[in-house]
PDB file of C-alpha atoms and ligand atoms in Angstrom:
ATOM      1  CA  MET T  29      10.159  42.900 -53.470  1.00 81.00           C
ATOM      2  CA  PHE T  30       8.138  41.121 -55.881  1.00 87.00           C
ATOM      3  CA  GLN T  31       8.293  37.280 -54.887  1.00 92.00           C
ATOM      4  CA  PRO T  32       7.568  35.253 -58.224  1.00 95.00           C
ATOM      5  CA  LEU T  33       5.634  31.680 -57.925  1.00 98.00           C
ATOM      6  CA  ARG T  34       6.621  28.387 -57.043  1.00 98.00           C
ATOM      7  CA  VAL T  35       6.109  25.455 -59.208  1.00 98.00           C
ATOM      8  CA  ALA T  36       5.425  21.937 -57.129  1.00 98.00           C
ATOM      9  CA  PRO T  37       3.952  19.432 -59.517  1.00 98.00           C
ATOM     10  CA  SER T  38       2.869  15.772 -58.097  1.00 98.00           C
ATOM     11  CA  ILE T  39       4.218  13.230 -58.322  1.00 98.00           C
ATOM     12  CA  LEU T  40       1.334  12.236 -58.466  1.00 98.00           C
ATOM     13  CA  SER T  41       0.754  11.572 -61.956  1.00 98.00           C
ATOM     14  CA  ALA T  42       4.209  10.824 -63.108  1.00 98.00           C
ATOM     15  CA  ASP T  43       5.749   7.297 -64.372  1.00 97.00           C
ATOM     16  CA  PHE T  44       5.965   5.529 -61.489  1.00 96.00           C
ATOM     17  CA  MET T  45       8.530   2.698 -63.577  1.00 97.00           C
ATOM     18  CA  ASN T  46      10.403   6.364 -63.938  1.00 96.00           C
ATOM     19  CA  LEU T  47      10.224   8.059 -61.693  1.00 96.00           C
ATOM     20  CA  SER T  48      14.233   9.192 -61.395  1.00 95.00           C
ATOM     21  CA  ALA T  49      13.591  10.152 -65.159  1.00 97.00           C
ATOM     22  CA  ASP T  50      10.411  12.446 -64.121  1.00 98.00           C
ATOM     23  CA  ILE T  51      12.263  13.918 -61.281  1.00 98.00           C
ATOM     24  CA  GLU T  52      14.428  15.240 -63.872  1.00 98.00           C
ATOM     25  CA  LEU T  53      11.727  16.564 -66.325  1.00 98.00           C
ATOM     26  CA  VAL T  54      10.987  18.524 -63.171  1.00 98.00           C
ATOM     27  CA  GLU T  55      13.988  19.849 -61.615  1.00 98.00           C
ATOM     28  CA  ARG T  56      15.349  20.492 -65.055  1.00 98.00           C
ATOM     29  CA  ALA T  57      11.678  22.907 -66.133  1.00 98.00           C
ATOM     30  CA  GLY T  58      12.313  24.626 -63.119  1.00 98.00           C
ATOM     31  CA  ALA T  59       9.853  23.753 -60.654  1.00 98.00           C
ATOM     32  CA  GLY T  60      10.352  24.967 -56.694  1.00 98.00           C
ATOM     33  CA  PHE T  61       9.533  21.521 -55.082  1.00 98.00           C
ATOM     34  CA  VAL T  62       8.349  18.001 -56.048  1.00 98.00           C
ATOM     35  CA  HIS T  63       5.456  17.810 -54.235  1.00 98.00           C
ATOM     36  CA  VAL T  64       4.588  14.115 -52.834  1.00 98.00           C
ATOM     37  CA  ASP T  65       1.226  12.652 -51.922  1.00 98.00           C
ATOM     38  CA  VAL T  66       1.093   9.938 -49.092  1.00 98.00           C
ATOM     39  CA  MET T  67      -2.650   8.845 -48.589  1.00 98.00           C
ATOM     40  CA  ASP T  68      -2.959   6.225 -46.535  1.00 98.00           C
ATOM     41  CA  GLY T  69      -6.965   4.547 -47.609  1.00 98.00           C
ATOM     42  CA  HIS T  70      -8.065   5.409 -44.408  1.00 98.00           C
ATOM     43  CA  PHE T  71      -8.067   9.911 -44.593  1.00 98.00           C
ATOM     44  CA  VAL T  72      -9.064   9.878 -48.637  1.00 98.00           C
ATOM     45  CA  PRO T  73     -10.245   6.801 -50.278  1.00 97.00           C
ATOM     46  CA  ASN T  74      -6.719   6.176 -52.560  1.00 98.00           C
ATOM     47  CA  LEU T  75      -3.593   4.434 -51.291  1.00 98.00           C
ATOM     48  CA  THR T  76      -0.766   5.638 -52.396  1.00 98.00           C
ATOM     49  CA  MET T  77       3.531   5.708 -51.610  1.00 97.00           C
ATOM     50  CA  GLY T  78       4.840   6.092 -47.812  1.00 97.00           C
ATOM     51  CA  VAL T  79       8.049   6.221 -46.205  1.00 98.00           C
ATOM     52  CA  PRO T  80      10.281   4.532 -48.236  1.00 98.00           C
ATOM     53  CA  VAL T  81       9.386   6.465 -51.256  1.00 97.00           C
ATOM     54  CA  VAL T  82       9.872   9.294 -49.705  1.00 98.00           C
ATOM     55  CA  LYS T  83      13.860   7.857 -48.479  1.00 98.00           C
ATOM     56  CA  GLN T  84      14.028   6.706 -52.141  1.00 97.00           C
ATOM     57  CA  LEU T  85      13.493  10.301 -53.458  1.00 97.00           C
ATOM     58  CA  LYS T  86      15.592  12.267 -51.218  1.00 97.00           C
ATOM     59  CA  ARG T  87      18.579  10.128 -52.675  1.00 96.00           C
ATOM     60  CA  CYS T  88      18.155  11.818 -56.167  1.00 95.00           C
ATOM     61  CA  ALA T  89      16.412  14.851 -55.553  1.00 97.00           C
ATOM     62  CA  ARG T  90      18.522  18.335 -55.916  1.00 98.00           C
ATOM     63  CA  ILE T  91      15.787  20.583 -55.155  1.00 98.00           C
ATOM     64  CA  PRO T  92      13.229  20.358 -51.387  1.00 98.00           C
ATOM     65  CA  LEU T  93      10.997  17.112 -50.662  1.00 98.00           C
ATOM     66  CA  ASP T  94       7.167  19.034 -50.313  1.00 99.00           C
ATOM     67  CA  VAL T  95       5.388  16.331 -48.928  1.00 99.00           C
ATOM     68  CA  HIS T  96       1.468  16.293 -48.236  1.00 99.00           C
ATOM     69  CA  LEU T  97       0.254  14.151 -45.806  1.00 98.00           C
ATOM     70  CA  MET T  98      -3.468  12.294 -46.436  1.00 98.00           C
ATOM     71  CA  VAL T  99      -2.995  10.297 -43.074  1.00 98.00           C
ATOM     72  CA  SER T 100      -5.436   9.982 -40.272  1.00 98.00           C
ATOM     73  CA  ASN T 101      -2.717   9.316 -38.115  1.00 98.00           C
ATOM     74  CA  PRO T 102       0.183  12.177 -38.819  1.00 98.00           C
ATOM     75  CA  LEU T 103       1.555  12.603 -35.238  1.00 98.00           C
ATOM     76  CA  GLU T 104       2.579   8.864 -35.407  1.00 98.00           C
ATOM     77  CA  GLN T 105       3.758   9.111 -38.699  1.00 98.00           C
ATOM     78  CA  LEU T 106       5.544  12.343 -37.967  1.00 98.00           C
ATOM     79  CA  PRO T 107       8.994  10.835 -36.481  1.00 98.00           C
ATOM     80  CA  TRP T 108       9.260   8.798 -39.692  1.00 98.00           C
ATOM     81  CA  PHE T 109       8.628  11.381 -42.276  1.00 98.00           C
ATOM     82  CA  ILE T 110      11.370  13.719 -40.939  1.00 98.00           C
ATOM     83  CA  GLU T 111      13.717  10.783 -40.720  1.00 98.00           C
ATOM     84  CA  ALA T 112      13.249   9.709 -44.416  1.00 98.00           C
ATOM     85  CA  GLY T 113      14.196  14.000 -45.562  1.00 98.00           C
ATOM     86  CA  SER T 114      11.016  15.285 -45.976  1.00 98.00           C
ATOM     87  CA  ASP T 115      11.406  19.361 -46.315  1.00 98.00           C
ATOM     88  CA  ILE T 116       8.217  20.457 -45.939  1.00 98.00           C
ATOM     89  CA  LEU T 117       5.556  18.014 -43.673  1.00 98.00           C
ATOM     90  CA  THR T 118       2.025  18.572 -44.194  1.00 99.00           C
ATOM     91  CA  VAL T 119      -0.070  17.642 -41.515  1.00 98.00           C
ATOM     92  CA  HIS T 120      -4.052  18.490 -42.517  1.00 99.00           C
ATOM     93  CA  ALA T 121      -6.110  20.091 -39.425  1.00 98.00           C
ATOM     94  CA  GLU T 122      -9.071  17.755 -40.227  1.00 98.00           C
ATOM     95  CA  ALA T 123      -7.170  15.097 -38.832  1.00 98.00           C
ATOM     96  CA  LEU T 124      -6.225  16.276 -35.253  1.00 98.00           C
ATOM     97  CA  ASP T 125      -7.563  18.425 -32.091  1.00 98.00           C
ATOM     98  CA  GLU T 126      -6.839  22.114 -31.480  1.00 97.00           C
ATOM     99  CA  GLY T 127      -4.186  20.232 -29.227  1.00 98.00           C
ATOM    100  CA  GLU T 128      -2.364  18.514 -31.540  1.00 98.00           C
ATOM    101  CA  LEU T 129      -2.509  20.316 -34.850  1.00 98.00           C
ATOM    102  CA  VAL T 130       0.557  22.467 -32.359  1.00 98.00           C
ATOM    103  CA  GLU T 131       2.491  19.391 -31.239  1.00 98.00           C
ATOM    104  CA  ALA T 132       2.622  18.424 -35.190  1.00 98.00           C
ATOM    105  CA  VAL T 133       3.444  22.503 -36.272  1.00 98.00           C
ATOM    106  CA  ASP T 134       6.303  21.497 -33.583  1.00 98.00           C
ATOM    107  CA  LEU T 135       7.685  18.861 -34.056  1.00 98.00           C
ATOM    108  CA  ILE T 136       8.413  19.081 -37.512  1.00 98.00           C
ATOM    109  CA  ARG T 137       9.780  22.815 -37.063  1.00 98.00           C
ATOM    110  CA  SER T 138      11.892  21.581 -33.942  1.00 98.00           C
ATOM    111  CA  ALA T 139      13.449  18.745 -36.343  1.00 98.00           C
ATOM    112  CA  GLY T 140      14.205  22.333 -38.978  1.00 98.00           C
ATOM    113  CA  ALA T 141      12.037  20.759 -41.429  1.00 98.00           C
ATOM    114  CA  ARG T 142       9.191  23.315 -43.031  1.00 98.00           C
ATOM    115  CA  ALA T 143       5.792  23.189 -41.715  1.00 98.00           C
ATOM    116  CA  CYS T 144       3.301  23.003 -43.555  1.00 99.00           C
ATOM    117  CA  VAL T 145      -1.082  22.350 -42.571  1.00 99.00           C
ATOM    118  CA  SER T 146      -3.998  22.130 -45.503  1.00 99.00           C
ATOM    119  CA  LEU T 147      -7.295  22.658 -45.285  1.00 99.00           C
ATOM    120  CA  LYS T 148      -9.895  19.783 -47.619  1.00 98.00           C
ATOM    121  CA  PRO T 149     -12.630  22.226 -49.261  1.00 98.00           C
ATOM    122  CA  ASN T 150     -14.820  23.009 -46.290  1.00 98.00           C
ATOM    123  CA  THR T 151     -12.576  23.779 -43.356  1.00 98.00           C
ATOM    124  CA  PRO T 152     -13.079  27.139 -43.156  1.00 98.00           C
ATOM    125  CA  ALA T 153      -9.451  29.077 -43.220  1.00 98.00           C
ATOM    126  CA  SER T 154     -10.126  29.839 -39.013  1.00 98.00           C
ATOM    127  CA  ALA T 155      -8.979  26.249 -38.251  1.00 98.00           C
ATOM    128  CA  LEU T 156      -5.253  27.103 -38.662  1.00 98.00           C
ATOM    129  CA  ALA T 157      -5.257  29.930 -36.163  1.00 98.00           C
ATOM    130  CA  PRO T 158      -4.135  27.690 -33.369  1.00 98.00           C
ATOM    131  CA  VAL T 159      -0.752  27.917 -35.096  1.00 98.00           C
ATOM    132  CA  ILE T 160      -0.730  30.846 -37.872  1.00 98.00           C
ATOM    133  CA  ASP T 161       1.906  32.519 -36.073  1.00 97.00           C
ATOM    134  CA  ARG T 162       4.469  29.686 -36.497  1.00 96.00           C
ATOM    135  CA  LEU T 163       4.090  28.164 -39.930  1.00 98.00           C
ATOM    136  CA  ASP T 164       5.700  28.204 -42.988  1.00 98.00           C
ATOM    137  CA  MET T 165       2.666  27.093 -45.931  1.00 98.00           C
ATOM    138  CA  ALA T 166      -0.874  26.529 -45.811  1.00 98.00           C
ATOM    139  CA  LEU T 167      -1.924  24.697 -47.961  1.00 99.00           C
ATOM    140  CA  VAL T 168      -5.638  25.410 -49.385  1.00 99.00           C
ATOM    141  CA  MET T 169      -6.841  21.985 -50.627  1.00 99.00           C
ATOM    142  CA  SER T 170      -9.028  22.927 -54.285  1.00 98.00           C
ATOM    143  CA  VAL T 171     -10.670  20.009 -54.631  1.00 98.00           C
ATOM    144  CA  GLU T 172     -11.402  16.765 -52.929  1.00 98.00           C
ATOM    145  CA  PRO T 173      -8.281  15.264 -51.461  1.00 98.00           C
ATOM    146  CA  GLY T 174      -7.912  11.847 -52.808  1.00 98.00           C
ATOM    147  CA  PHE T 175      -7.396  11.741 -56.622  1.00 97.00           C
ATOM    148  CA  SER T 176      -5.391  13.671 -59.250  1.00 97.00           C
ATOM    149  CA  GLY T 177      -7.262  15.421 -62.352  1.00 97.00           C
ATOM    150  CA  GLN T 178     -10.336  16.537 -60.755  1.00 98.00           C
ATOM    151  CA  SER T 179     -11.684  20.342 -61.754  1.00 98.00           C
ATOM    152  CA  TYR T 180     -10.580  23.103 -59.484  1.00 98.00           C
ATOM    153  CA  ILE T 181     -13.830  24.283 -57.100  1.00 98.00           C
ATOM    154  CA  GLU T 182     -15.032  27.596 -57.812  1.00 98.00           C
ATOM    155  CA  GLY T 183     -14.753  29.862 -54.657  1.00 98.00           C
ATOM    156  CA  SER T 184     -11.364  28.247 -53.527  1.00 98.00           C
ATOM    157  CA  GLU T 185      -9.447  31.717 -54.030  1.00 98.00           C
ATOM    158  CA  ASN T 186     -11.238  33.244 -51.401  1.00 98.00           C
ATOM    159  CA  LYS T 187      -9.920  30.887 -49.109  1.00 98.00           C
ATOM    160  CA  VAL T 188      -6.514  31.657 -49.723  1.00 98.00           C
ATOM    161  CA  ALA T 189      -7.064  35.516 -49.565  1.00 98.00           C
ATOM    162  CA  ARG T 190      -8.767  34.766 -46.338  1.00 98.00           C
ATOM    163  CA  ILE T 191      -5.440  33.432 -45.550  1.00 98.00           C
ATOM    164  CA  VAL T 192      -3.313  35.912 -46.616  1.00 98.00           C
ATOM    165  CA  GLU T 193      -5.315  38.498 -44.392  1.00 98.00           C
ATOM    166  CA  GLN T 194      -4.500  36.102 -40.947  1.00 98.00           C
ATOM    167  CA  ALA T 195      -1.118  35.433 -41.365  1.00 98.00           C
ATOM    168  CA  ARG T 196      -0.817  39.678 -41.877  1.00 97.00           C
ATOM    169  CA  GLY T 197      -3.347  40.602 -38.243  1.00 97.00           C
ATOM    170  CA  ALA T 198      -0.775  37.620 -36.581  1.00 98.00           C
ATOM    171  CA  GLY T 199       2.521  38.639 -37.673  1.00 98.00           C
ATOM    172  CA  ASN T 200       3.650  36.006 -40.099  1.00 98.00           C
ATOM    173  CA  GLU T 201       4.550  38.177 -43.318  1.00 93.00           C
ATOM    174  CA  GLY T 202       6.152  35.296 -44.211  1.00 96.00           C
ATOM    175  CA  LEU T 203       4.060  32.610 -44.649  1.00 98.00           C
ATOM    176  CA  LEU T 204       3.830  30.676 -47.986  1.00 98.00           C
ATOM    177  CA  ILE T 205       0.677  29.806 -48.835  1.00 98.00           C
ATOM    178  CA  GLU T 206      -0.428  26.433 -51.042  1.00 99.00           C
ATOM    179  CA  VAL T 207      -2.579  25.531 -54.299  1.00 98.00           C
ATOM    180  CA  ASP T 208      -3.426  22.089 -54.924  1.00 98.00           C
ATOM    181  CA  GLY T 209      -6.033  20.396 -57.141  1.00 98.00           C
ATOM    182  CA  GLY T 210      -6.826  21.866 -60.657  1.00 98.00           C
ATOM    183  CA  ILE T 211      -4.458  24.161 -61.052  1.00 98.00           C
ATOM    184  CA  SER T 212      -3.460  25.175 -64.505  1.00 98.00           C
ATOM    185  CA  VAL T 213      -3.409  27.472 -67.525  1.00 98.00           C
ATOM    186  CA  SER T 214      -6.717  27.855 -67.193  1.00 98.00           C
ATOM    187  CA  THR T 215      -6.958  28.459 -62.770  1.00 98.00           C
ATOM    188  CA  VAL T 216      -3.255  29.613 -62.142  1.00 98.00           C
ATOM    189  CA  GLU T 217      -4.674  33.419 -62.340  1.00 98.00           C
ATOM    190  CA  ARG T 218      -7.069  33.770 -60.076  1.00 98.00           C
ATOM    191  CA  VAL T 219      -5.534  31.896 -56.998  1.00 98.00           C
ATOM    192  CA  ALA T 220      -1.983  34.116 -57.341  1.00 98.00           C
ATOM    193  CA  ALA T 221      -4.098  37.079 -57.838  1.00 98.00           C
ATOM    194  CA  ALA T 222      -5.988  36.044 -53.826  1.00 98.00           C
ATOM    195  CA  GLY T 223      -2.471  36.060 -53.261  1.00 98.00           C
ATOM    196  CA  ALA T 224      -1.174  32.183 -53.440  1.00 98.00           C
ATOM    197  CA  ASP T 225       2.749  31.283 -53.757  1.00 98.00           C
ATOM    198  CA  VAL T 226       3.279  27.570 -54.710  1.00 98.00           C
ATOM    199  CA  MET T 227       0.764  26.316 -57.070  1.00 98.00           C
ATOM    200  CA  VAL T 228       0.796  22.511 -56.544  1.00 98.00           C
ATOM    201  CA  CYS T 229       0.265  20.836 -60.559  1.00 98.00           C
ATOM    202  CA  GLY T 230      -0.315  17.357 -60.767  1.00 98.00           C
ATOM    203  CA  ASN T 231      -1.788  16.543 -64.144  1.00 98.00           C
ATOM    204  CA  ALA T 232      -1.651  19.878 -65.444  1.00 98.00           C
ATOM    205  CA  PHE T 233       2.011  19.522 -65.841  1.00 98.00           C
ATOM    206  CA  PHE T 234       2.521  15.686 -66.339  1.00 98.00           C
ATOM    207  CA  LYS T 235       0.566  15.248 -68.956  1.00 98.00           C
ATOM    208  CA  ALA T 236       1.372  17.995 -70.518  1.00 98.00           C
ATOM    209  CA  ALA T 237       3.037  16.695 -74.526  1.00 98.00           C
ATOM    210  CA  ASP T 238       5.516  19.992 -73.163  1.00 98.00           C
ATOM    211  CA  PRO T 239       5.640  19.846 -69.397  1.00 98.00           C
ATOM    212  CA  ALA T 240       8.580  22.553 -68.642  1.00 98.00           C
ATOM    213  CA  GLY T 241       6.937  24.400 -71.522  1.00 98.00           C
ATOM    214  CA  GLU T 242       3.603  24.193 -69.802  1.00 98.00           C
ATOM    215  CA  LEU T 243       4.965  25.262 -65.982  1.00 98.00           C
ATOM    216  CA  LYS T 244       6.421  28.411 -67.958  1.00 98.00           C
ATOM    217  CA  ARG T 245       3.256  29.137 -68.877  1.00 98.00           C
ATOM    218  CA  ILE T 246       1.310  28.945 -65.655  1.00 98.00           C
ATOM    219  CA  CYS T 247       4.504  31.080 -63.925  1.00 98.00           C
ATOM    220  CA  ASP T 248       4.653  33.685 -66.165  1.00 98.00           C
ATOM    221  CA  LEU T 249       0.302  33.852 -66.517  1.00 98.00           C
ATOM    222  CA  GLY T 250       0.087  33.184 -61.960  1.00 98.00           C
ATOM    223  CA  ASN T 251       3.012  36.032 -61.495  1.00 98.00           C
ATOM    224  CA  ALA T 252       1.493  38.613 -64.126  1.00 98.00           C
ATOM    225  CA  ALA T 253      -1.717  38.556 -62.060  1.00 98.00           C
ATOM    226  CA  ARG T 254       0.021  38.256 -58.822  1.00 97.00           C
ATOM    227  CA  ARG T 255       1.670  42.111 -60.042  1.00 96.00           C
ATOM    228  CA  ALA T 256      -1.496  43.267 -61.052  1.00 96.00           C
ATOM    229  CA  ALA T 257      -2.665  42.790 -58.027  1.00 95.00           C
ATOM    230  CA  GLN T 258      -0.141  43.863 -55.827  1.00 91.00           C
ATOM    231  CA  GLU T 259       0.233  47.535 -58.033  1.00 92.00           C
ATOM    232  CA  ALA T 260      -3.605  47.087 -57.628  1.00 85.00           C
TER     233      ALA T 260
HETATM  234  C1  LIG C 324      -5.067  15.161 -55.353  1.00 77.43           C
HETATM  235  C2  LIG C 324      -3.768  15.323 -54.423  1.00 77.43           C
HETATM  236  C3  LIG C 324      -2.951  16.116 -55.502  1.00 77.43           C
HETATM  237  C4  LIG C 324      -3.279  16.231 -57.123  1.00 77.43           C
HETATM  238  C5  LIG C 324      -2.970  17.160 -57.774  1.00 77.43           C
HETATM  239  O1  LIG C 324      -5.681  15.293 -53.129  1.00 77.43           O
HETATM  240  O2  LIG C 324      -3.226  16.346 -53.634  1.00 77.43           O
HETATM  241  O3  LIG C 324      -2.163  16.954 -55.325  1.00 77.43           O
HETATM  242  O4  LIG C 324      -2.488  15.082 -57.056  1.00 77.43           O
HETATM  243  O5  LIG C 324      -3.260  17.313 -58.890  1.00 77.43           O
HETATM  244  P1  LIG C 324      -3.700  17.704 -59.816  1.00 77.43           P
HETATM  245  O6  LIG C 324      -2.903  19.184 -60.348  1.00 77.43           O
HETATM  246  O7  LIG C 324      -4.274  16.771 -61.037  1.00 77.43           O
HETATM  247  O8  LIG C 324      -5.330  18.267 -59.726  1.00 77.43           O
HETATM  248 ZN1  LIG C 325      -0.835  17.300 -52.569  1.00 77.43          ZN
END
């Protein structure tokens, strides 16, 4: 059955003085998730938001919180973000060794949240191998993590296609693949055709004159590309 794409607007590009209004904008536009970029100034150069903000977001968001942890010590921080109400928790493979990656995924899932592992642009899809059989979602970074508004790195869609095959090989047909960085009307079709299910959009959504209209355009283009690829 055809599964339509989901869009996850990244509140890193929102108006921090009016976050609740921007969450409402995201929900009214028909987004699937609210994407929350947590950066610690160490794993990535930028420093953004943390547990107190996630707690507050949880009080007003009616759609799932998709929390992307760009931190050096995810195992220490996970329990706080779980308690804060994260629905999906993403850790970076580069911040953990293989055993720790398994531990992180199992910790998230045993707490009843959905587990996602993210790969930076230079990290191969094979880094997901230790957890591919039990992951809920994989996040392909299509820019170097740290800042919104960067350009999509050409060829990132190839990693999406490799993960689709890897998941199939591991019997994890339900794995969602999310793409993050530089996604817009210009880039959504190639990642959707490669098999991506969730599009993170920062600037493309929040800096648009008509964010809801833009989200619909992104979905329509992506869904058409996805349908054509599935029928091919
Ligand atoms: C980058 C973040 C992204 C970013 C996306 O490190 O993980 O979520 O905010 O922003 P755009 O869509 O503007 O590239
Ligand atoms: Zn992100």
